[in-house]
XYZ file of C-alpha atoms in Angstrom:
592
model
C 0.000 0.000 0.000
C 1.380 3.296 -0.796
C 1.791 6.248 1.800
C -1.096 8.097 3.155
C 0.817 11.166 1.939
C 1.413 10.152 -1.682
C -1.925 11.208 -2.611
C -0.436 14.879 -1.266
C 1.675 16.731 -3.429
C 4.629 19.106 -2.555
C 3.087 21.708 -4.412
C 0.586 21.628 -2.296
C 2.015 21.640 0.861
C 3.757 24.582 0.078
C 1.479 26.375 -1.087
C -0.493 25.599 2.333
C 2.359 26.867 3.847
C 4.048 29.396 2.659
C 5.704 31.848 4.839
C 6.471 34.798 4.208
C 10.293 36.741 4.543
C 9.870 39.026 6.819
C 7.077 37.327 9.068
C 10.045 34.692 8.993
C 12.463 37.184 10.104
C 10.134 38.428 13.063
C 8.686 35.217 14.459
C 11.832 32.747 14.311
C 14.435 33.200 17.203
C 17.042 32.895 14.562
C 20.844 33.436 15.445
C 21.985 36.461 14.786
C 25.182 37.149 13.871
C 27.507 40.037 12.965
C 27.232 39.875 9.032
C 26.214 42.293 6.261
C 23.420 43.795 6.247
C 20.854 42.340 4.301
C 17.553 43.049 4.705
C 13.929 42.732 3.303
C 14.195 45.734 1.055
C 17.196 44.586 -0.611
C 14.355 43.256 -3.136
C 11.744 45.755 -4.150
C 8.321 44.272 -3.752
C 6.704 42.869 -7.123
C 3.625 41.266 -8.775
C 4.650 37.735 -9.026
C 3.241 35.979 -11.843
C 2.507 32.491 -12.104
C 5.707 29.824 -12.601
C 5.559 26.774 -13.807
C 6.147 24.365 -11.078
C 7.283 20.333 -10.644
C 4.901 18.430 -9.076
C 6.436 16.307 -7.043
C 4.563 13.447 -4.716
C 5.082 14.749 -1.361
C 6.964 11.162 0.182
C 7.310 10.274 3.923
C 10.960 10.780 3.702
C 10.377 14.529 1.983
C 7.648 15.525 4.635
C 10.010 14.337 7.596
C 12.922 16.559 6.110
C 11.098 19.433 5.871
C 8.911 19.518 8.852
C 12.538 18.598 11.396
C 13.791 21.361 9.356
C 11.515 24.073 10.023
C 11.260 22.742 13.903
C 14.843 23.040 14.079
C 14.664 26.703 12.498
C 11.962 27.731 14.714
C 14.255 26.310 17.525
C 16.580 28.878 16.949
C 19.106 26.514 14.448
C 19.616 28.149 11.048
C 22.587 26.384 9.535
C 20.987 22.682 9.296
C 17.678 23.729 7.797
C 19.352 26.026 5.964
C 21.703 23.186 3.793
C 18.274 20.697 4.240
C 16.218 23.394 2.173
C 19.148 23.854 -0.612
C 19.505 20.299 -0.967
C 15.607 19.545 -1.257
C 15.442 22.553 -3.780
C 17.955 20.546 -5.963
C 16.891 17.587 -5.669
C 12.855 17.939 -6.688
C 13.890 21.360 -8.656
C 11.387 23.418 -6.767
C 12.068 27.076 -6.313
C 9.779 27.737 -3.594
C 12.194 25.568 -1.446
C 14.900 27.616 -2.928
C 13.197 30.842 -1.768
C 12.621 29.190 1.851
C 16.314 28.964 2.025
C 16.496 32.782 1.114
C 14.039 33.102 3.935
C 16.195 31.367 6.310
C 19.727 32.906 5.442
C 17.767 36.718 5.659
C 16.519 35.993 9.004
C 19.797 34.976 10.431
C 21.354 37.459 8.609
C 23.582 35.659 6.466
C 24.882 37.120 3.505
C 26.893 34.899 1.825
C 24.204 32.204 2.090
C 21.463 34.637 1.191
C 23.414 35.103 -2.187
C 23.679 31.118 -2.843
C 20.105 30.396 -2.110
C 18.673 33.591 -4.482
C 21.061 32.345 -7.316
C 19.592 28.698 -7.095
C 15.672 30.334 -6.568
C 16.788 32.384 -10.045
C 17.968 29.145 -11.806
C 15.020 27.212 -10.758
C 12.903 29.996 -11.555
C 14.719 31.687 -14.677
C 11.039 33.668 -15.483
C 10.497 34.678 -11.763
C 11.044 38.537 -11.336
C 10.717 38.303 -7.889
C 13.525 35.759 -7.773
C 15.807 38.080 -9.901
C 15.143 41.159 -7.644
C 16.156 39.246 -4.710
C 19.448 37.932 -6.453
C 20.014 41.520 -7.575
C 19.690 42.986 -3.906
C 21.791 40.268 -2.765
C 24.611 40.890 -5.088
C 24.775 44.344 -4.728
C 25.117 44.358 -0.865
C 27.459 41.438 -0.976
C 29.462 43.669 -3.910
C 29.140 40.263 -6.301
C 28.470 42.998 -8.921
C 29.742 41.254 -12.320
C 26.676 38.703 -13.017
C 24.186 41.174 -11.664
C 25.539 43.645 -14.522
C 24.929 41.724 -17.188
C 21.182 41.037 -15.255
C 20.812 44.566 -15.657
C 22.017 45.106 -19.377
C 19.335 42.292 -20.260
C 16.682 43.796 -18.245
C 17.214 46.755 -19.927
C 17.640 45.670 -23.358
C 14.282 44.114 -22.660
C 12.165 46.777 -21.381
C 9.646 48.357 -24.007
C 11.222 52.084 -24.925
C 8.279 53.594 -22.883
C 9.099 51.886 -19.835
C 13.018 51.881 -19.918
C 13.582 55.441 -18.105
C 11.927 53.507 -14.539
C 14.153 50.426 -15.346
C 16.993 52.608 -15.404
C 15.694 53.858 -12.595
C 15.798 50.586 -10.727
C 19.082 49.954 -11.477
C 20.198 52.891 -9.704
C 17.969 52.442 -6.346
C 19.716 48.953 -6.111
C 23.167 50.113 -7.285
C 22.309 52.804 -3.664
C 23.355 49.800 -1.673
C 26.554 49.420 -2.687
C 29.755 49.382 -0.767
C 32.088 49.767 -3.468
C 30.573 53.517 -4.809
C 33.068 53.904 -7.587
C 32.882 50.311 -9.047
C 29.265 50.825 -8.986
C 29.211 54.065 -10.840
C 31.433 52.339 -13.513
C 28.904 49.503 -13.612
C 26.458 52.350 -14.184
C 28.302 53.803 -17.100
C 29.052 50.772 -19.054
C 25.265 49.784 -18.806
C 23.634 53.259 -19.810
C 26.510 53.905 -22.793
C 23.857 52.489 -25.219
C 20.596 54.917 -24.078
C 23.125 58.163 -24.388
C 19.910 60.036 -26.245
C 17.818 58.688 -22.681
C 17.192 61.552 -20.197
C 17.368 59.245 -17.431
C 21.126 58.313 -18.416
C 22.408 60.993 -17.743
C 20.066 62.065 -14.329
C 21.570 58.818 -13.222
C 25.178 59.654 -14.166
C 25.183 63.026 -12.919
C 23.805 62.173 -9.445
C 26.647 59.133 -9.242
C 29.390 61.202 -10.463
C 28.229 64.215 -7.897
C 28.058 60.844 -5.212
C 31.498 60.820 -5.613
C 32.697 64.443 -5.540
C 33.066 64.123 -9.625
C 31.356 67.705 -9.240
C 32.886 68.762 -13.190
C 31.270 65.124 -14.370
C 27.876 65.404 -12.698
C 27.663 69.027 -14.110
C 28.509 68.066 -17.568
C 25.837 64.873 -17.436
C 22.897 67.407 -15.896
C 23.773 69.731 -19.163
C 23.504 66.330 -21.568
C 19.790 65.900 -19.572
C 18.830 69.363 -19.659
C 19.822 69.582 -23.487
C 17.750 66.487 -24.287
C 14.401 67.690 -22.465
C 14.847 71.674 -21.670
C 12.065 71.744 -19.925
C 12.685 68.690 -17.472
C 12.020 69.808 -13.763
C 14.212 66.302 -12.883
C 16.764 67.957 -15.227
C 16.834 71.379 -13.560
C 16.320 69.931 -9.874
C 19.575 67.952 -10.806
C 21.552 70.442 -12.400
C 20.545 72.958 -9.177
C 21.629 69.628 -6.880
C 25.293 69.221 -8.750
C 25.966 73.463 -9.116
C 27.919 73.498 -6.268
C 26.669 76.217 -3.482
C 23.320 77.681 -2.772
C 23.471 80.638 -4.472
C 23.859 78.831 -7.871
C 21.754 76.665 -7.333
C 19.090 79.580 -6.345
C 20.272 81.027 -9.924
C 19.340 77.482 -11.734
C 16.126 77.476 -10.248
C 14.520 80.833 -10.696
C 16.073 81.168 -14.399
C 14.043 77.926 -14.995
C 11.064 79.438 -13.183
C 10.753 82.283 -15.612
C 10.918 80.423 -18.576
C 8.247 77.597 -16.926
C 6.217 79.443 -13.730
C 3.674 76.199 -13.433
C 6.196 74.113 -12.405
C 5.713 73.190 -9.058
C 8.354 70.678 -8.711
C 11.167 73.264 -9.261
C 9.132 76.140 -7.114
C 9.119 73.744 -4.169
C 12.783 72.958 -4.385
C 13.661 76.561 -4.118
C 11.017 77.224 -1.576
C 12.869 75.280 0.764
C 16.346 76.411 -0.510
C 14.850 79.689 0.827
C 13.966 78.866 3.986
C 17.297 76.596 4.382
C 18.602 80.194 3.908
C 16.461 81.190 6.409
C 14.746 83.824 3.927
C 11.222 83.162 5.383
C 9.138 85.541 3.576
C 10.486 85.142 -0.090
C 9.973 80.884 1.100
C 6.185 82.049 2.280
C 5.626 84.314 -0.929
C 6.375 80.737 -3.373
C 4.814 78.300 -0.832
C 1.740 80.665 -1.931
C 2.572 80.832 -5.483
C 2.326 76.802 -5.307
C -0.553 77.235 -3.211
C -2.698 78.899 -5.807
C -1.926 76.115 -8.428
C -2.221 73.240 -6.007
C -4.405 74.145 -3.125
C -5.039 70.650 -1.803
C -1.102 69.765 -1.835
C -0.579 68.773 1.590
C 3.196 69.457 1.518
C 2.446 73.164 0.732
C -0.131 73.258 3.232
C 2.027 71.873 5.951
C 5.067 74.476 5.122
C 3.062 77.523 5.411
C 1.308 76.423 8.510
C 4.698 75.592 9.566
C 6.393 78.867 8.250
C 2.968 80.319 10.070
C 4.432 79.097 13.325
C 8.164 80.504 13.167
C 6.773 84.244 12.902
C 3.867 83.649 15.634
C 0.732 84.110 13.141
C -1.417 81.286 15.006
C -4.057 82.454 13.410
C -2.478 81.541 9.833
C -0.851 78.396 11.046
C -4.293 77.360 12.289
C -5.819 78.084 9.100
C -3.116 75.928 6.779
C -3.179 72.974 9.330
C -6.604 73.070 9.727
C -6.964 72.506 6.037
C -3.884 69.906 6.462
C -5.875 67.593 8.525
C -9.374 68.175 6.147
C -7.440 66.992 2.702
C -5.390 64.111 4.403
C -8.613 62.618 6.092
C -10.349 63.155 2.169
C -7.578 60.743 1.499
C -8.110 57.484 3.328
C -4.936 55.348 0.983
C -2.401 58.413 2.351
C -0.358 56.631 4.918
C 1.062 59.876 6.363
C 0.172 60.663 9.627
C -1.745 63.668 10.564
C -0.806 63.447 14.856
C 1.858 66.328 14.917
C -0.392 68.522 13.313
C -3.358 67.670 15.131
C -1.050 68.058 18.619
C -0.544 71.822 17.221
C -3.656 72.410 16.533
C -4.797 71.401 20.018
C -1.462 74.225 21.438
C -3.209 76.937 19.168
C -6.365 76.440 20.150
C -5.450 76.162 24.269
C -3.724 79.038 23.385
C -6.512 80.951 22.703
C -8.833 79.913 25.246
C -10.735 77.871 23.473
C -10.135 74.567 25.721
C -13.034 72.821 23.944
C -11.897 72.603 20.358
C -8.420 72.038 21.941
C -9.446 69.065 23.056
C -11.714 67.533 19.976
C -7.983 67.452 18.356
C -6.153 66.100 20.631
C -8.765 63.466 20.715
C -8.362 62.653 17.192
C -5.092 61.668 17.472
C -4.328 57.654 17.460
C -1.987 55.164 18.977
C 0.343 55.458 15.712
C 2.834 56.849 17.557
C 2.984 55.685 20.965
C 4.487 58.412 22.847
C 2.988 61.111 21.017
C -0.397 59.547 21.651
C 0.109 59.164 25.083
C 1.286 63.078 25.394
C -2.092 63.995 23.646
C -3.890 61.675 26.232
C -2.359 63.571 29.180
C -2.607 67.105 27.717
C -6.459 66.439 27.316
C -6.844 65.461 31.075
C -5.012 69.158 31.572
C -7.542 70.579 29.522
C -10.459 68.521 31.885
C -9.107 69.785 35.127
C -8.948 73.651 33.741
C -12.409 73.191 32.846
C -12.836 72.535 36.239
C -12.960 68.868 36.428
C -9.650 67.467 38.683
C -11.674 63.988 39.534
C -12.302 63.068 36.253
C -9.005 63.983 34.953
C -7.396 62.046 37.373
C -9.620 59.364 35.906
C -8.162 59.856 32.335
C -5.193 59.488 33.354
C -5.766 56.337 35.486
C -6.510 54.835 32.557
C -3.439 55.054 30.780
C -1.239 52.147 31.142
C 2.227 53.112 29.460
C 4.577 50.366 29.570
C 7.821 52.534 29.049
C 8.732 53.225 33.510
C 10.386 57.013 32.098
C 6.241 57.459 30.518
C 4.731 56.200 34.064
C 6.840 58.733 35.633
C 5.454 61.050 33.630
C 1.912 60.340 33.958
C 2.326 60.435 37.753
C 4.090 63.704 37.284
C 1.173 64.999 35.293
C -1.268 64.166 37.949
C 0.697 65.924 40.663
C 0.782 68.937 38.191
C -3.065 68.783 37.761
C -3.251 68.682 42.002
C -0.968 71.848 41.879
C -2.918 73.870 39.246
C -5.841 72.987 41.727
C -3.865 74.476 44.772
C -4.080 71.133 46.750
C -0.651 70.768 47.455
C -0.629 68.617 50.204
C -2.107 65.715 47.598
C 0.462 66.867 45.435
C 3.221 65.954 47.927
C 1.646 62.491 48.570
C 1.418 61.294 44.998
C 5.278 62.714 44.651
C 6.547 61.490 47.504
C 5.115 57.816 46.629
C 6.653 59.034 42.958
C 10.034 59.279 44.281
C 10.053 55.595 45.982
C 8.872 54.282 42.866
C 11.440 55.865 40.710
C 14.041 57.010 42.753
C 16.263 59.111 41.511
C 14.495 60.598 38.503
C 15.305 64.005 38.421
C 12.121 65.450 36.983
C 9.991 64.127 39.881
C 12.615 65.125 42.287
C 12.442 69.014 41.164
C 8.310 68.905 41.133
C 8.277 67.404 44.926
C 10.819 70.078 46.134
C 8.441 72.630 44.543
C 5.611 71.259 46.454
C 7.904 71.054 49.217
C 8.702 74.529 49.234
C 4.789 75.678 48.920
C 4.122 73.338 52.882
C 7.029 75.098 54.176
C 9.312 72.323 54.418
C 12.472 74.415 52.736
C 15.023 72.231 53.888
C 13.773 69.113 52.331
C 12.866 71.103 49.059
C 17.140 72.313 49.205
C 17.832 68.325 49.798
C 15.397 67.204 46.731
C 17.146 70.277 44.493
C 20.405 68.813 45.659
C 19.757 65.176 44.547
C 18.586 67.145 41.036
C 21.822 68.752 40.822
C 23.293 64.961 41.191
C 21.678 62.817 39.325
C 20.846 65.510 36.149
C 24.266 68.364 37.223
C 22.993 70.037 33.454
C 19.825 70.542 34.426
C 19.331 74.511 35.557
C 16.421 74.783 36.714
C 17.290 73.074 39.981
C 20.087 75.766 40.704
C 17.913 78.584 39.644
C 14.980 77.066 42.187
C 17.412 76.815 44.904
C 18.937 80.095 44.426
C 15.540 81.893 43.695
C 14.439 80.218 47.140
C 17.609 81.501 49.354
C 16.632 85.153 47.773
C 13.216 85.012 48.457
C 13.983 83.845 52.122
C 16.443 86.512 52.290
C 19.213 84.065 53.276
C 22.844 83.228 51.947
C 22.634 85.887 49.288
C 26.137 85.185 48.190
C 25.182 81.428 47.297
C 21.967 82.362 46.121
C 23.947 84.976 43.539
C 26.320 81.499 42.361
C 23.449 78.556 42.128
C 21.379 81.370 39.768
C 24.556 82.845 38.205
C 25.275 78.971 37.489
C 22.264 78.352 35.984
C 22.593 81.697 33.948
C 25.518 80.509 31.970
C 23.673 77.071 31.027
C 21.052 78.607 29.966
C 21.562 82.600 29.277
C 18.243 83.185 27.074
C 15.717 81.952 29.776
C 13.358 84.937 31.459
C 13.000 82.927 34.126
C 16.156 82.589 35.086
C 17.302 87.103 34.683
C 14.584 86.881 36.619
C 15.912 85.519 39.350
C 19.029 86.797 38.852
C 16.918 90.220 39.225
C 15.693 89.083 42.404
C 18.893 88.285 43.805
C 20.517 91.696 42.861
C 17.565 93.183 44.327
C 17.606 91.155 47.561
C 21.341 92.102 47.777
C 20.739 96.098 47.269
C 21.458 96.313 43.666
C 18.769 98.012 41.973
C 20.027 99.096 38.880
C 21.180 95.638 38.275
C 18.043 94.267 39.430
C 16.021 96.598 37.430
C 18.021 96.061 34.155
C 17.595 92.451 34.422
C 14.075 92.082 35.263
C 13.180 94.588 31.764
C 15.113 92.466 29.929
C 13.207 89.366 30.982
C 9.767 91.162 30.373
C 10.626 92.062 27.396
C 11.314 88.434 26.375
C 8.413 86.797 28.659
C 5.565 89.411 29.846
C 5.129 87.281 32.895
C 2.800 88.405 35.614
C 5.725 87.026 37.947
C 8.303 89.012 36.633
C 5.704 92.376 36.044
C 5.530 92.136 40.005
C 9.163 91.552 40.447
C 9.850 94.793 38.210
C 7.160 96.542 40.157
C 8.897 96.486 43.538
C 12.147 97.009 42.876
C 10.837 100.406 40.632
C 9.020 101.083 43.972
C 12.613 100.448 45.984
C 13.669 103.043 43.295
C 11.107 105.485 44.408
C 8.972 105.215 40.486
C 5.717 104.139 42.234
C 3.769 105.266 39.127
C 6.391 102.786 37.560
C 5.396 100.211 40.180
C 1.449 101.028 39.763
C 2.023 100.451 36.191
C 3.532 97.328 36.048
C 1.378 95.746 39.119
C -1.228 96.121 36.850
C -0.167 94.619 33.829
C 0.603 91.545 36.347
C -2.821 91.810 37.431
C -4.758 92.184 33.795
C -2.332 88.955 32.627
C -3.249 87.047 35.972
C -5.660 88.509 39.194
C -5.164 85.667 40.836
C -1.416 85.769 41.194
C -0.068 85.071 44.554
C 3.454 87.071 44.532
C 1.004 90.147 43.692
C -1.033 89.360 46.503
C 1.863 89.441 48.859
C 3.664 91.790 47.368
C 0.735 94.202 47.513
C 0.148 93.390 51.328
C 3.631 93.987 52.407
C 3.995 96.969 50.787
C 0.490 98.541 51.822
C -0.565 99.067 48.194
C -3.477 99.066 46.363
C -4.248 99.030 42.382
């Protein structure tokens, strides 16, 4: 009696079967070893079409091979399945076993063997162009570049005149991977030298000769493209990439621009040459130009709202994102990802006051991108407890469950935040101070719980939290200009007050916050024309209420108390409820 299984074929078990590369790759605990690089992409991804396949009875003896093989691989073994599913391949002259061998040598990144097994899945499969785009990725990476050049003469000799330009094309995004650049770029030459009336030759040239600081060569094969097709944006956006500085290139582009205005290509290419040259209006003037003939390209949309941003019109910035997100969600096949703009959107609109609209964006955002998502998730329980809801922000953040330890610090430091807005700092200290067992030593939580600290009264412990800050993060100023801003606020140790905010000073020299305290110290230490010079500079960067009262008493100290008035009011129409106006008022005897 024959075998159960000889009524099975192997075609058919394969096909039942089948795995696929880079599932492979992820699922099998292969070895891996320190060995080329040579991954999935090394073969472009094609439309197989049918091969012609043996069809070989699928015997006990065949089964058994192949099944202990592809335990053994899923075991962790690569090398015996590996030579099991090259030998099978020869012996029943299957290519699908031949590509299983591919599979295997990929996943434990084996080069050499990778090579091997494509060149047998090619010979088994001479009409498979999946088969020959592996081998061709193969050889390139591996630098096996002499039968993979005659592969490409062939395929190129074979390609219908209309579709020859993209095989060229091809060529070169495989040719990318390289090692040997110059022995590639002569493999390039040799190929093209037939096609020297082809555009494309010479694109390709002049972009591997410029590869290879050839900068006369990749000029002279831009000109050969340009003269072919004069009015080839690829032409121009090459010659512009080979001319050798900006400002030539910015001559290339806008010479082409008059003779062809409409094309948008070219006009986006020097739109960002301008901004790269930070000449943000002229950029905004052709992002608009491109605007008018495209007004649903996202790209364009994105820039200006970007462009928007750097010169602090929200209002246009909201506008261009706004229709950002509206086009990409008319597009459900665009795979890029709107969250970024949506998280600005939701900063404009908080910005404004508008909490509600602030947080229908953030809620739109998805778990794409985990962190980003989770940062939208936490921003929108801010946005519940200033609405007046702490409980059931609290709640929203309850429920997220980051698995990252550095993102559960941060959600617990978000919830002590939300406690603080709410001026319940004693819960504040308890979820911090449980914070701080949890993750001892962060540095972040450490500087929040000496802030609390500080509000209960309990200075010294605040000084020792600041301390372990200064420790465990000794860049971070913010804990030196706490501590020092402390001492002068208390009055106390004015000279080390002066070096922990003079330290932090030099880190960071631009921050408000900081001349502010520096401002306070001078002040606290009799130095009012120092104090007073500082604390206009950091208004003028930062109109802080903080800083308007700050600049208010030492102007009073001066004896300007129409000065003082003046600026205790702009703290109070920027924030009534500020404390260190409050005070400040009270100990002075002053009213508004």
């Amino acid at each position: 009696m024959k075998n159960a299984f000889a009524i099975v074929t192997l075609s058919a078990l394969l096909s039942a079967c089948a795995i696929a590369p880079q599932k492979t790759a992820e699922s099998s605990p292969a070895p891996q070893p320190a060995t080329p690089d040579v991954a999935p992409e090394a073969a472009p991804a094609v439309v197989e079409t049918p091969e012609a396949l043996p069809n070989n009875d699928l015997t006990g003896d065949l089964l058994y091979r192949i099944t202990k093989a592809e335990l053994e691989f899923k075991q962790g073994q690569w090398q015996g399945p590996y030579i099991t599913m090259m030998a099978l391949a020869q012996q029943t002259r299957d290519p699908r076993l031949a590509r299983r061998a591919t599979e295997m040598a990929l996943a434990a990144k084996q080069g050499a063997e990778a090579l091997a097994a494509t060149r047998l899945w090619r010979g088994l499969a001479p009409e498979s162009d999946e088969a020959v785009q592996y081998f061709l990725g193969f050889a390139v990476v591996m630098d096996d570049l002499g039968e993979a050049e005659a592969i490409f003469e062939q395929r190129l000799k074979a390609a219908p005149p209309a579709s020859r330009g993209l095989a060229m094309f091809q060529m070169q995004q495989f040719l990318l991977r390289a090692k040997d650049k110059q022995a590639a770029y002569k493999l390039e030459q040799r190929v093209l030298m037939p096609y020297d009336g082809m555009l494309e030759a010479h694109l390709i040239l002049a972009q591997g000769a410029f590869a290879l600081n050839d900068v006369a060569g990749a000029r002279a094969e831009a000109e050969k493209a340009l003269a072919i097709k004069p009015d080839s944006e690829l032409a121009i956006l090459t010659t512009a990439q080979v001319a050798g500085d900006i400002d030539a290139a910015m001559k290339v582009l806008t010479g082409f621009l008059e003779k062809y205005p409409n094309a948008s290509e070219v006009r986006a290419a020097y739109a960002r040459i301008l901004v790269d040259a930070k000449q943000y209006e002229p950029a905004r003037k052709e992002f608009l130009t491109l605007l008018k003939q495209q007004p649903d390209n996202v790209a364009t949309l994105y820039a200006l709202g970007v462009m928007a941003m750097q010169t602090n019109d929200l209002p246009g910035a909201e506008q261009y994102f706004t229709r950002f997100v509206t086009v990409l969600g008319d597009r459900p096949g665009d795979e890029r990802d709107p969250s970024k703009v949506l998280m600005i959107l939701g900063q404009i609109a908080e910005q404004r006051g508008d909490l509600d609209t602030a947080y229908n964006w953030l809620e739109r955002i998805e778990g794409n991108d985990e962190k980003l998502y989770l940062a939208a998730r936490m921003k929108m329980a801010t946005l519940t407890a200033r609405k007046g809801n702490v409980d059931d922000a609290r709640k929203q953040l309850a429920e997220l469950k980051p698995a990252d330890p550095a993102d559960q610090a941060q959600l617990v430091q978000t919830d002590a935040q939300l406690l603080r807005d709410a001026g319940d700092h004693r819960a504040a200290y308890t979820v911090l101070e449980n914070a701080i067992k949890r993750f001892p030593g962060n540095p972040d939580l450490l500087y929040d719980f000496a802030l609390v600290a500080e509000k209960l009264g309990q200075v010294e412990l605040m000084e020792t939290a600041l301390r372990q800050v200064m420790i465990a993060a000794p860049d971070n100023q913010h804990a030196y200009n706490a501590l020092g801003y402390s001492l002068a606020e208390r009055n106390e140790r004015l000279p080390e007050a002066y070096a922990l905010v003079d330290k932090a000073m030099k880190m960071a020299p631009g921050d408000p916050f900081i001349m502010d305290s520096m401002g306070w110290v001078q002040f606290r230490m009799g130095n009012l024309n120092e104090a007073e010079a500082l604390l206009r500079r950091a208004y003028a960067l930062r109109n802080d209420a903080e800083i308007a009262v700050h600049l208010g008493e030492v102007l009073f100290a001066k004896g300007d108390f129409s000065g003082a008035q003046k600026m205790w009011q702009e703290a109070h129409s920027k924030d009534p409820k500020n404390d260190a106006l409050k005070s400040t008022l009270a100990r002075l005897n002053q009213s508004l």
